mmCIF file of C-alpha atoms in Angstrom:
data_model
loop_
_atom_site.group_PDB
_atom_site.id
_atom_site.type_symbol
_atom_site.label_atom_id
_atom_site.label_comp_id
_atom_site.label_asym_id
_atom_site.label_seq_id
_atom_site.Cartn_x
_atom_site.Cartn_y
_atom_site.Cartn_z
ATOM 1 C CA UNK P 1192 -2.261 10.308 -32.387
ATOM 2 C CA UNK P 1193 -5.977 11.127 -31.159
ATOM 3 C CA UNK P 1194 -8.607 9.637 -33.901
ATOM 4 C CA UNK P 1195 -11.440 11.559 -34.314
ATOM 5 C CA UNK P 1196 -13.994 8.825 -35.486
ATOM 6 C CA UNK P 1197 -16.504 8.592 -32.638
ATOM 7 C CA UNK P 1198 -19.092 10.975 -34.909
ATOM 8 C CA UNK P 1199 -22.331 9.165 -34.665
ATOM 9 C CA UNK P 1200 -24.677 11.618 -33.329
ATOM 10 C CA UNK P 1201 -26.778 8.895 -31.481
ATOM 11 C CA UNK P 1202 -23.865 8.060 -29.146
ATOM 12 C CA UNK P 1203 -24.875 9.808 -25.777
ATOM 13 C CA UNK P 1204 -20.679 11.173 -25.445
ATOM 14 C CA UNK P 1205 -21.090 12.599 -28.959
ATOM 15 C CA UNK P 1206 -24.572 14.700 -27.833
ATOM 16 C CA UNK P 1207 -22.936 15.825 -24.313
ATOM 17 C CA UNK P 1208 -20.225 16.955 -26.708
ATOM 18 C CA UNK P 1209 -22.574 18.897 -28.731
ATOM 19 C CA UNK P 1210 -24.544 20.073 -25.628
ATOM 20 C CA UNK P 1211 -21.174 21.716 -24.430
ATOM 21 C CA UNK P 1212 -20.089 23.274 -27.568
ATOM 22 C CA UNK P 1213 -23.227 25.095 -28.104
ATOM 23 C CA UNK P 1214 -23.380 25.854 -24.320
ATOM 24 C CA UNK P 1215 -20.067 27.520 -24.694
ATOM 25 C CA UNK P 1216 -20.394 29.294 -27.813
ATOM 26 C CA UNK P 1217 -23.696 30.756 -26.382
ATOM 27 C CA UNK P 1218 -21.519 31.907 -23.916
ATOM 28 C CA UNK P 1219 -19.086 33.324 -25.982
ATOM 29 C CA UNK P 1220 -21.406 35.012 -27.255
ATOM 30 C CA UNK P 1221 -22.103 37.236 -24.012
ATOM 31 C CA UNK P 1222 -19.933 40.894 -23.979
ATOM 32 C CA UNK P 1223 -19.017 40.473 -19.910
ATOM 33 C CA UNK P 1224 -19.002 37.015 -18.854
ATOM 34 C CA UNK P 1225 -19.903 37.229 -15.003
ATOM 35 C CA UNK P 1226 -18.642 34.613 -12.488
ATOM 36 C CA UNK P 1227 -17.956 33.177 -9.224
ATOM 37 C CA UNK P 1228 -16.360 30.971 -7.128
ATOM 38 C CA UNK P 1229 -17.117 28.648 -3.981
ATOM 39 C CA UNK P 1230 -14.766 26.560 -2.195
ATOM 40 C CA UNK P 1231 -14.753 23.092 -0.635
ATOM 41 C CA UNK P 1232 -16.518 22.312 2.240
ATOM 42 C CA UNK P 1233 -13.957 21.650 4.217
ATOM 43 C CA UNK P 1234 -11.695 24.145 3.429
ATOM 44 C CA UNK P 1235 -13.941 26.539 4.570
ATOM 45 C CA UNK P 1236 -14.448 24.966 7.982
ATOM 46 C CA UNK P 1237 -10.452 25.212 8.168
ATOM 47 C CA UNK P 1238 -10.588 28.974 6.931
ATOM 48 C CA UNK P 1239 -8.045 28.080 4.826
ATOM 49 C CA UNK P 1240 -8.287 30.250 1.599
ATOM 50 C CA UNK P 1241 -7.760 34.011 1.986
ATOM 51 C CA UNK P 1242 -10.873 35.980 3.690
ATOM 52 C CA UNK P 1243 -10.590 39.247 2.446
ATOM 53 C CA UNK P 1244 -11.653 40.572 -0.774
ATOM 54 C CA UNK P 1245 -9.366 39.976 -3.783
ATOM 55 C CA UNK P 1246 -9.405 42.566 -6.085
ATOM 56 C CA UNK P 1247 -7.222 41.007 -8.815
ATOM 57 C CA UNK P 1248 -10.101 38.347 -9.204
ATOM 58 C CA UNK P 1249 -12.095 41.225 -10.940
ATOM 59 C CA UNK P 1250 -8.945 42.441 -13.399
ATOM 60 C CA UNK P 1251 -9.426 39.854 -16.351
ATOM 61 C CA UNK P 1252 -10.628 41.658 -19.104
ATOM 62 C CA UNK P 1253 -13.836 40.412 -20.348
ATOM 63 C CA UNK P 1254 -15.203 38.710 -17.155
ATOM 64 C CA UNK P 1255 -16.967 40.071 -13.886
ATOM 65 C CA UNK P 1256 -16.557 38.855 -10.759
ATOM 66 C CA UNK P 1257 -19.084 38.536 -8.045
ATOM 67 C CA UNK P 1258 -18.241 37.343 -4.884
ATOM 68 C CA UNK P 1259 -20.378 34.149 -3.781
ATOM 69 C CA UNK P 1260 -21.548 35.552 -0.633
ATOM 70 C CA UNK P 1261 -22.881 38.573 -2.565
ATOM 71 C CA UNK P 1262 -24.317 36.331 -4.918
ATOM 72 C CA UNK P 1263 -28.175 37.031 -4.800
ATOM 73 C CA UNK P 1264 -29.799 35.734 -8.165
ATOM 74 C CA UNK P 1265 -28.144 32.908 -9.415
ATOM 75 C CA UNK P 1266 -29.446 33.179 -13.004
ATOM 76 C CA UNK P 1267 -27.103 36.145 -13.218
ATOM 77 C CA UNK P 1268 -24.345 34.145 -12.746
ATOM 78 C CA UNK P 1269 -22.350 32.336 -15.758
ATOM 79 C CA UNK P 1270 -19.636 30.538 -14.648
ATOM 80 C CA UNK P 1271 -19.048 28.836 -11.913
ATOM 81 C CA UNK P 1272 -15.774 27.620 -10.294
ATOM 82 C CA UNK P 1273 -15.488 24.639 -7.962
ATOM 83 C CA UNK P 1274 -12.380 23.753 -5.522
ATOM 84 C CA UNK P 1275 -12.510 20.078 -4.664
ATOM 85 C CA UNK P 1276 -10.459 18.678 -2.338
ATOM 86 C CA UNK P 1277 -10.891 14.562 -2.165
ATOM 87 C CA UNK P 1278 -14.695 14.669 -1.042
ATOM 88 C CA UNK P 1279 -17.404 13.812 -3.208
ATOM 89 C CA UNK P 1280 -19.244 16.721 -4.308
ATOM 90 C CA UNK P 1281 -21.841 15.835 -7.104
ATOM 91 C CA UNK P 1282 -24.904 16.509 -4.837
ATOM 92 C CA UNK P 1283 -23.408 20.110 -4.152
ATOM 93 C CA UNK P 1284 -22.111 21.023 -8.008
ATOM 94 C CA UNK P 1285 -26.254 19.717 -8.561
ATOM 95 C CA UNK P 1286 -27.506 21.943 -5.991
ATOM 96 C CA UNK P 1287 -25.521 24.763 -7.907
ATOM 97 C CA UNK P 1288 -27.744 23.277 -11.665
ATOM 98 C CA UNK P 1289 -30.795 23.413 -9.517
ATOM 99 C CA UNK P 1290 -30.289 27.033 -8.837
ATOM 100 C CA UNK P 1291 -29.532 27.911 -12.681
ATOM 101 C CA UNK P 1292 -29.507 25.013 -15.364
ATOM 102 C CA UNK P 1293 -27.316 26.416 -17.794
ATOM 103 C CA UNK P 1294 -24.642 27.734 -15.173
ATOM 104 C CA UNK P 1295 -21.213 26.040 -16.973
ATOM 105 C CA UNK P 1296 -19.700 25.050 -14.147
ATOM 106 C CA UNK P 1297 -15.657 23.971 -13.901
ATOM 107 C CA UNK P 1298 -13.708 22.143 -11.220
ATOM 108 C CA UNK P 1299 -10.180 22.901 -9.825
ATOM 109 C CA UNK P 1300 -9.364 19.156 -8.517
ATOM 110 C CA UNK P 1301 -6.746 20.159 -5.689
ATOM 111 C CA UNK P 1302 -6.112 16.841 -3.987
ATOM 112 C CA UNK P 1303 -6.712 14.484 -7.340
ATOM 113 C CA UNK P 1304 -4.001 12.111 -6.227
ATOM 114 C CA UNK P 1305 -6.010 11.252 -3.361
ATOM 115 C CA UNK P 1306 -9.545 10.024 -3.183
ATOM 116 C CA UNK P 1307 -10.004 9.157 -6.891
ATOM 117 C CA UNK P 1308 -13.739 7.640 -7.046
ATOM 118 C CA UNK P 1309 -14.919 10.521 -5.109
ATOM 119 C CA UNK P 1310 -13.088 12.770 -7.737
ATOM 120 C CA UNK P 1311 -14.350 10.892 -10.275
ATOM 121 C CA UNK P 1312 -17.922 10.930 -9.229
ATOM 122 C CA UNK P 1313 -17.656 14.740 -9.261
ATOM 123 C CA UNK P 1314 -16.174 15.307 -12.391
ATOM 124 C CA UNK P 1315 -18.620 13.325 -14.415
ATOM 125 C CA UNK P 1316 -21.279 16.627 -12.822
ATOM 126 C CA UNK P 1317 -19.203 19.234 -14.190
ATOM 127 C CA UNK P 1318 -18.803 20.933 -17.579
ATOM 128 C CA UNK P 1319 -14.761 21.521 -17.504
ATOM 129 C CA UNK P 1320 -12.330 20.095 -14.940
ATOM 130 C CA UNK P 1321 -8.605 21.650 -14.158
ATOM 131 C CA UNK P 1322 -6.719 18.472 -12.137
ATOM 132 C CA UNK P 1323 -3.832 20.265 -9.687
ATOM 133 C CA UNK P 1324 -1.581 16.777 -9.786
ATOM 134 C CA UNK P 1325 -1.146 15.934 -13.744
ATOM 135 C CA UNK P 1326 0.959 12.831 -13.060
ATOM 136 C CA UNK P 1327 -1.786 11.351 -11.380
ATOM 137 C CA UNK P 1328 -4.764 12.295 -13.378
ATOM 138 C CA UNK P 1329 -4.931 9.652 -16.238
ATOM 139 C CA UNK P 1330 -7.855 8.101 -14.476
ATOM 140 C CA UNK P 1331 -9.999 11.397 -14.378
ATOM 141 C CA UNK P 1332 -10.807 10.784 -18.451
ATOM 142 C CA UNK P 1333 -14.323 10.222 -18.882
ATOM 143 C CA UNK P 1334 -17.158 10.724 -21.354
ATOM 144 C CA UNK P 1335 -19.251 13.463 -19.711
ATOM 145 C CA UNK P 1336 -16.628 16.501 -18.932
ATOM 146 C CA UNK P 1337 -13.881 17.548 -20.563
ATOM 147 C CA UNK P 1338 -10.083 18.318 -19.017
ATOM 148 C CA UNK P 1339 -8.836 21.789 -19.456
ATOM 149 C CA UNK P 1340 -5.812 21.865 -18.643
ATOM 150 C CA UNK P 1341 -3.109 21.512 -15.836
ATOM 151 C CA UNK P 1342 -3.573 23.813 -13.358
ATOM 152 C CA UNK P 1343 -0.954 23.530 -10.546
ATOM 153 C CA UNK P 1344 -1.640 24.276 -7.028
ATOM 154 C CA UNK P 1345 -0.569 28.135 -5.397
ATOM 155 C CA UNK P 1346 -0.327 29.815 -2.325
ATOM 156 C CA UNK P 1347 -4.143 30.954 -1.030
ATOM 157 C CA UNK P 1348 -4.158 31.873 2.451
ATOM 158 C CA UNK P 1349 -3.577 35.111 1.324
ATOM 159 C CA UNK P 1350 -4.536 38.025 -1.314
ATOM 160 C CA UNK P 1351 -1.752 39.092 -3.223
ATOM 161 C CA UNK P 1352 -2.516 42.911 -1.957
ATOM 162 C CA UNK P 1353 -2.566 41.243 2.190
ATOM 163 C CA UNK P 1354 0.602 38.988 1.330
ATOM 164 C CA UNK P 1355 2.256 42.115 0.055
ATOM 165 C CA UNK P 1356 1.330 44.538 2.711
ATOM 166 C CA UNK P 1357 2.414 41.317 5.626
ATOM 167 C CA UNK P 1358 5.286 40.373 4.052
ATOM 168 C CA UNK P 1359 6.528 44.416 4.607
ATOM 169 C CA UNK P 1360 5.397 44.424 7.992
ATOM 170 C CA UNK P 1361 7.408 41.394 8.577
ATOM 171 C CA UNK P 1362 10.607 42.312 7.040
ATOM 172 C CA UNK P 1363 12.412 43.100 9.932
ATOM 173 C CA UNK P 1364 11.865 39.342 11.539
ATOM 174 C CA UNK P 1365 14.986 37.249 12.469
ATOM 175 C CA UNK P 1366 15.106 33.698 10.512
ATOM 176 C CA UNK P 1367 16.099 30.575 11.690
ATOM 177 C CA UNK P 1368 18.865 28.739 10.130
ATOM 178 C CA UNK P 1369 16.528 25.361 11.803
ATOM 179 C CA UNK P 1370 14.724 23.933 9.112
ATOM 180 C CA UNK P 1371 10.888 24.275 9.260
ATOM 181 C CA UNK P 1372 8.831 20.680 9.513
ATOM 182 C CA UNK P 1373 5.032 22.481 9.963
ATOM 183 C CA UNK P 1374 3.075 19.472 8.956
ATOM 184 C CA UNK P 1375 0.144 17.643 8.899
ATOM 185 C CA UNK P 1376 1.230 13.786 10.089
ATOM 186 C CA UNK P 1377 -1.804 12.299 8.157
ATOM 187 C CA UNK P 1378 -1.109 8.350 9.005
ATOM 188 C CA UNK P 1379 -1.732 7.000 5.973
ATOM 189 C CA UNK P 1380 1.183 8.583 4.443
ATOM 190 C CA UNK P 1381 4.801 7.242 3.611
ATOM 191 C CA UNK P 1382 5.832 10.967 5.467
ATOM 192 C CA UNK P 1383 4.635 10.206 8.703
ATOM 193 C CA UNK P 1384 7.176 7.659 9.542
ATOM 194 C CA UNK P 1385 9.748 10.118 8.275
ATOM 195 C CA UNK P 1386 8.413 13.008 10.328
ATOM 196 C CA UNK P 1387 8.701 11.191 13.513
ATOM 197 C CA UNK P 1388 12.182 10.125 13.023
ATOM 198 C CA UNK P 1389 13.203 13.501 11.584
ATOM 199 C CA UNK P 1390 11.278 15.212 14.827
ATOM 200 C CA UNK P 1391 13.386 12.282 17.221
ATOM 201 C CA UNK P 1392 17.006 12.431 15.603
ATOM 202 C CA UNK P 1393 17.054 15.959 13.701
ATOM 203 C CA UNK P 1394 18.535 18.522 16.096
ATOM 204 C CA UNK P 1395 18.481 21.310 13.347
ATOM 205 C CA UNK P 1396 14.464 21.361 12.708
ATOM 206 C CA UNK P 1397 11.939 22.962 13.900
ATOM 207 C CA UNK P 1398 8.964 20.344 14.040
ATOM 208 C CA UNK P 1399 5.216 21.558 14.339
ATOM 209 C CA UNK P 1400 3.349 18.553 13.876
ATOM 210 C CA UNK P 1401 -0.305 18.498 14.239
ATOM 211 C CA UNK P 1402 -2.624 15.382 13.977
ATOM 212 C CA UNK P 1403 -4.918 15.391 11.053
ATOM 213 C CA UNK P 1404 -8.182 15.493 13.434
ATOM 214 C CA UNK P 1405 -6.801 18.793 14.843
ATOM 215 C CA UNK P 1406 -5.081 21.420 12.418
ATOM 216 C CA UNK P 1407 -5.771 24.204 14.921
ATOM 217 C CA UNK P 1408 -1.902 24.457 15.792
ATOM 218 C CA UNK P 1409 -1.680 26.299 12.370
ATOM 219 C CA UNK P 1410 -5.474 27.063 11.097
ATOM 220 C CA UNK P 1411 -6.445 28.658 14.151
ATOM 221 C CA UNK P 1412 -3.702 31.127 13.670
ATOM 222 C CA UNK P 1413 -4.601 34.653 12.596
ATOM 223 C CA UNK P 1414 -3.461 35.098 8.693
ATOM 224 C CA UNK P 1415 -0.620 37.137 9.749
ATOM 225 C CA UNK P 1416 0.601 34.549 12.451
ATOM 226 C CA UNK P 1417 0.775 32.145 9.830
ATOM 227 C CA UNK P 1418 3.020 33.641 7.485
ATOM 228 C CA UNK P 1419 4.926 34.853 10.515
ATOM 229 C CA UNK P 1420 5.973 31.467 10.942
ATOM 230 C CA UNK P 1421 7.164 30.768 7.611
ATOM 231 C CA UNK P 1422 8.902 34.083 7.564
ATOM 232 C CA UNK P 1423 10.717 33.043 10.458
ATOM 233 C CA UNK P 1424 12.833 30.519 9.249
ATOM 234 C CA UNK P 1425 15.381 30.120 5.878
ATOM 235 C CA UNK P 1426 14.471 26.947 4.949
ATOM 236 C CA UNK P 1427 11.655 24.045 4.719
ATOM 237 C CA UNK P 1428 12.011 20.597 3.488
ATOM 238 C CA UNK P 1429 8.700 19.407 0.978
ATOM 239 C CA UNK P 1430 7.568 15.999 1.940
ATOM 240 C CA UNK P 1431 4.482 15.068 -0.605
ATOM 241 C CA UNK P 1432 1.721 13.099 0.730
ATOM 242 C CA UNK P 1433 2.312 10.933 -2.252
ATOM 243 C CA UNK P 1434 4.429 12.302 -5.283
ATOM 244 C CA UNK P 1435 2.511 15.888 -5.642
ATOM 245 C CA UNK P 1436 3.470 19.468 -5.995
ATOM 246 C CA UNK P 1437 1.383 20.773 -2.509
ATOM 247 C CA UNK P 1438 0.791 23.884 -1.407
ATOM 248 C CA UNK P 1439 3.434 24.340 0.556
ATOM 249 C CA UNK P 1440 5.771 24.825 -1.644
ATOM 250 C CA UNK P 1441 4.457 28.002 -3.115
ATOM 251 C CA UNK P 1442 3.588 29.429 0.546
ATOM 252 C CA UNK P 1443 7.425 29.005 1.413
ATOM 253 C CA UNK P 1444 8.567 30.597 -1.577
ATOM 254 C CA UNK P 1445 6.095 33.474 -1.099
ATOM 255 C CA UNK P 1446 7.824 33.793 2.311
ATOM 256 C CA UNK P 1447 10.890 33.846 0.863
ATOM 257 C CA UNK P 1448 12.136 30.422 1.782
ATOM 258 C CA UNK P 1449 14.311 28.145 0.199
ATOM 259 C CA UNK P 1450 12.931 25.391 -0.722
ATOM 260 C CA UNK P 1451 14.788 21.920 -0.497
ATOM 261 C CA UNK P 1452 12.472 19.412 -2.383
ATOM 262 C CA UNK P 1453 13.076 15.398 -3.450
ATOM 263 C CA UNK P 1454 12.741 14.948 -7.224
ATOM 264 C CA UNK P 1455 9.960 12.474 -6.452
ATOM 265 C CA UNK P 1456 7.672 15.137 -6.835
ATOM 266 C CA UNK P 1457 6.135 14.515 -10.560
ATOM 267 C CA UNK P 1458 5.215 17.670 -11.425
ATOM 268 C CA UNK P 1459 8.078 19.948 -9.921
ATOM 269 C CA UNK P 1460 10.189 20.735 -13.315
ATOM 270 C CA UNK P 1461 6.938 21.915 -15.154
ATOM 271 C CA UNK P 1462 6.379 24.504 -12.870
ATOM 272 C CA UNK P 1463 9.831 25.333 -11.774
ATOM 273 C CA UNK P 1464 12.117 25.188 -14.562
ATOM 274 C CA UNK P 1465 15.695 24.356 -13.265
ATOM 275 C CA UNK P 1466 16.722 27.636 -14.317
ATOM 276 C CA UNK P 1467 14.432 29.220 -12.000
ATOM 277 C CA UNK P 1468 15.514 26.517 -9.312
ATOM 278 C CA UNK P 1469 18.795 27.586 -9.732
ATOM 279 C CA UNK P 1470 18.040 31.449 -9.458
ATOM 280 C CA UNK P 1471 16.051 31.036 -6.380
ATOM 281 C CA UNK P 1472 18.234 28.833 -4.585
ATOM 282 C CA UNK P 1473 16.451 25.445 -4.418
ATOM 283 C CA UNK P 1474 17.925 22.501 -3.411
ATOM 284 C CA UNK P 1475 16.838 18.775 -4.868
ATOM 285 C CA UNK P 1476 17.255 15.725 -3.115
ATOM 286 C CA UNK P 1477 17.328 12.164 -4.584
ATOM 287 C CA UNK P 1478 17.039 10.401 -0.881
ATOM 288 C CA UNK P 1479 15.764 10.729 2.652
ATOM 289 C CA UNK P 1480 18.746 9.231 4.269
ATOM 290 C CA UNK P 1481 20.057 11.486 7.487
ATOM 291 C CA UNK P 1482 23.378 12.307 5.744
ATOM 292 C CA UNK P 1483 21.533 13.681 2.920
ATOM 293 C CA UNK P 1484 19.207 15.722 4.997
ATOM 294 C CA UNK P 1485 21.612 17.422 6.539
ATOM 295 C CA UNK P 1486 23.457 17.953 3.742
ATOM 296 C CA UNK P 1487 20.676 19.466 2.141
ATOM 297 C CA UNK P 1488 19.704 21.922 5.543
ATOM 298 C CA UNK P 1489 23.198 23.203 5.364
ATOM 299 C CA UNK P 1490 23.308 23.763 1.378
ATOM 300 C CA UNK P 1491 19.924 25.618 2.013
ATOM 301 C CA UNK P 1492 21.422 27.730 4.304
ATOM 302 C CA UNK P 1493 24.719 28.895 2.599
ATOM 303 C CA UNK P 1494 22.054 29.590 -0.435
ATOM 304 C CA UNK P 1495 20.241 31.626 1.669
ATOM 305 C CA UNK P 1496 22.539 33.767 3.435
ATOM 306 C CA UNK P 1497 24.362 33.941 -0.484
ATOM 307 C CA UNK P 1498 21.336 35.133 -2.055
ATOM 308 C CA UNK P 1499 20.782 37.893 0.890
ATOM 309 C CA UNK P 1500 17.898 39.953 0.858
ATOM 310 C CA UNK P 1501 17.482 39.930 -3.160
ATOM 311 C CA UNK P 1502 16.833 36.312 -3.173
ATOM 312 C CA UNK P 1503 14.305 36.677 -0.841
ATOM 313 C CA UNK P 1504 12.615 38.992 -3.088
ATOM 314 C CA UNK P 1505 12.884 37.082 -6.074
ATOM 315 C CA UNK P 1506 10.955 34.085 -4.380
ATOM 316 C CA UNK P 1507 8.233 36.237 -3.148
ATOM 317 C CA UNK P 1508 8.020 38.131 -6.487
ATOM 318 C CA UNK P 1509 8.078 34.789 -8.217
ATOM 319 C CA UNK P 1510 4.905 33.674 -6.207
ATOM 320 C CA UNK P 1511 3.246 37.194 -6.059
ATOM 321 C CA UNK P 1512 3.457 37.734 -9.943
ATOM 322 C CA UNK P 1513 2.237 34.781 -10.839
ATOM 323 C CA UNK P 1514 0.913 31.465 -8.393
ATOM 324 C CA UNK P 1515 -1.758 33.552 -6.340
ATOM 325 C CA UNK P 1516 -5.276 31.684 -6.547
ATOM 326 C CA UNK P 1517 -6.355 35.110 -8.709
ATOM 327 C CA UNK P 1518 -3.643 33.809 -10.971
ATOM 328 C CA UNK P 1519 -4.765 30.524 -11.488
ATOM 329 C CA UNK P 1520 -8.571 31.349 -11.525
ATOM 330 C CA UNK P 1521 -7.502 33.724 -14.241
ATOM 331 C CA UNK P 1522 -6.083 30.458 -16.308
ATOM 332 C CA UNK P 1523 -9.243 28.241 -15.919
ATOM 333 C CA UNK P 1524 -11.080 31.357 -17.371
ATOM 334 C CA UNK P 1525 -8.705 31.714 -20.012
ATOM 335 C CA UNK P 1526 -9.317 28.502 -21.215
ATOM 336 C CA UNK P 1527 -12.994 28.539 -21.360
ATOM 337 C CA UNK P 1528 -12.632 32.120 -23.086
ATOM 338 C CA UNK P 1529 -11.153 29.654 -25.755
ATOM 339 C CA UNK P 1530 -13.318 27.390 -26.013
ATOM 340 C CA UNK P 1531 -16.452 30.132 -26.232
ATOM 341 C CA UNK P 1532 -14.612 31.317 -29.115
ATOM 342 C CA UNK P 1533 -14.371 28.102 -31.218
ATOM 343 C CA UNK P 1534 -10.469 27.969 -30.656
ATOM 344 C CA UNK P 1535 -11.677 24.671 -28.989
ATOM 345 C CA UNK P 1536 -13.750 22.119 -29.232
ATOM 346 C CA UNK P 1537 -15.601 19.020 -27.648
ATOM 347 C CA UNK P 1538 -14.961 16.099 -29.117
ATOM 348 C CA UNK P 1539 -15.468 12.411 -27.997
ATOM 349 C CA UNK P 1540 -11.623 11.189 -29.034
ATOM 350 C CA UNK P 1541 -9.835 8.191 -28.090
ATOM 351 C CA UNK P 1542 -6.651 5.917 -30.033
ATOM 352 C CA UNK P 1543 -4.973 2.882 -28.947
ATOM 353 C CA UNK P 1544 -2.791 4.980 -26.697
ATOM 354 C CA UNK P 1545 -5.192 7.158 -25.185
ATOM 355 C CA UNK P 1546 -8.755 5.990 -23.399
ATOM 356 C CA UNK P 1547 -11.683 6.930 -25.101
ATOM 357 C CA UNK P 1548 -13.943 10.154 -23.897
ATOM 358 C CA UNK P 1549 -14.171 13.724 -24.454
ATOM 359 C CA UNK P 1550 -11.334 15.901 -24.829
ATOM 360 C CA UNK P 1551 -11.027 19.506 -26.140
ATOM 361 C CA UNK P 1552 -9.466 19.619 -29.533
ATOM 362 C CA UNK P 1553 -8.087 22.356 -32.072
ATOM 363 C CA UNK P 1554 -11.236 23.908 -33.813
#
């Protein structure tokens, strides 16, 4: 149970809690809330999220969206949406309060199981944070920002409008039964070991390895070429970095893949209910022996060929209708809607079972 007793008003937690209530409710207060979003640096360098406009990112009722290249006064802008991806980024989210002080400005933590004092260090900048991993977030609590909520990874190369119109153009493309292995072999991952004995002994996949220093293999692909070679194949086998729900299993699914996917992965269930595993054909694996493997590849492809054409569908639809980046941006700015009306609140909370520092309570 959380105890609320940390209520002296000279404790600096309980003032940054009062600073970010009234900051919020002044928001609240606002008829159109307008905001914007910027992504890692290094993301960008990789082109990685979608480059065209997305119009669904203006369609939440209540907010207005304005594009961050088209962004000319900052002091227009009232919200402000981070990506971070494992590299410290408090001198850039202060570079963003330099350019307008009372900006509230929230963090999407994509690669939180990785990299945790860098995480850390930019999280205690922020006014809201939204970690992707929630089995490995624990460490994130701290007594200047508040956690929103769990906000899973999604597919982001592409705009739900571009995935649509690509994935029609594409319809007519032959799959593989091979399984797909398009990886990144970062080294300090358990996978990579795995990936080079899967790439030596595993006659039915298709291995695209590419070193960590170089992702060109994939990145330097046009946006189409890259869901070309997802669409090309029936099947992919998810190998975590560590335990987390990446990516890639949300771009294979849009693609219509099936996905077969160890139950190491924490966070799998919460976003995939096994009655929506079992509709779109996943497969689960408890091992990474050979046998297994294999058994796995062929299961994937009997549920493939079983589910025909409508299961392919269904695991596009599934992505399209509701794990697009507008999708999740739309969450994160649900949740601060909340909290600019009073449904929430800032409150430094702690209990023997739960670290002390500020969490958002019921109002």
């Amino acid at each position: 149970m959380i105890v609320n007793a940390y209520t002296d008003p000279g404790l600096w937690p309980v003032q940054r809690a009062d600073q970010l209530s009234a900051r919020f409710h002044e928001l609240g207060q606002k008829d159109v809330i307008r905001w914007t979003w910027a992504p890692a640096p290094a993301t960008v360098t990789l082109n990685y999220f979608a480059s065209g406009p997305d119009e669904l990112l203006a369609s939440l009722e209540g907010f207005e969206y304005v594009p961050h290249d088209e962004v000319t006064d900052w002091s227009g802008v009232d919200v402000l949406i981070l990506t971070a991806h494992g590299a410290d980024m408090a001198v850039r989210v202060m570079e963003y309060r330099r350019r307008h002080p009372k900006m509230v400005v929230l963090l999407w933590l994509w690669d939180n199981h990785l990299a945790h004092m860098n995480n850390l260090k930019t999280v205690m900048t922020c006014d809201m944070y939204f970690a992707s991993h929630a089995y490995d977030s624990a460490y994130l609590n701290n007594l200047s920002c508040p956690e929103g909520m769990h906000v899973p990874a999604c597919s982001a190369q592409w705009t739900v409008q571009e995935a649509r119109e690509l994935l029609s153009e594409l319809s007519g493309v032959a799959r593989s039964s091979q399984l797909l292995l398009n990886y990144v072999d970062y080294k300090f991952s358990w996978r990579s070991e795995l990936l080079a004995k899967l790439r030596a002994e595993l006659d039915q996949a298709d291995s695209l390895l590419m070193p960590s220093h170089d992702r060109g293999r994939y990145f330097g692909k046009s946006s189409k070429e890259r869901l070309a070679e997802w669409v090309g194949h029936k099947a992919t086998l998810i190998l975590p970095v560590q335990r987390d729900l990446s990516t890639r299993v949300f771009d294979a699914l849009l693609a219509g893949l099936v996905v077969i996917a160890p139950r190491m992965i924490a966070d799998f269930d919460v976003v995939f209910p096994p009655e929506m595993q079992e509709r779109l054909g996943m497969v689960r694996i408890d091992d990474f022996e050979m046998p297994t493997i294999r058994a796995a590849i062929e299961q994937a492809n009997v549920n493939f060929d079983r589910l025909g054409e409508e299961g392919v569908k269904a695991r596009s639809d599934f992505i399209l209708e509701g794990h697009m980046l507008s999708h999740r941006m739309h969450a994160m700015l649900r949740a601060l809607r909340m909290a600019c009306a009073g449904r929430l609140a800032v409150r430094l909370t702690g209990s023997e079972q739960l670290p002390l520092g500020l969490r958002f309570v019921t109002a």
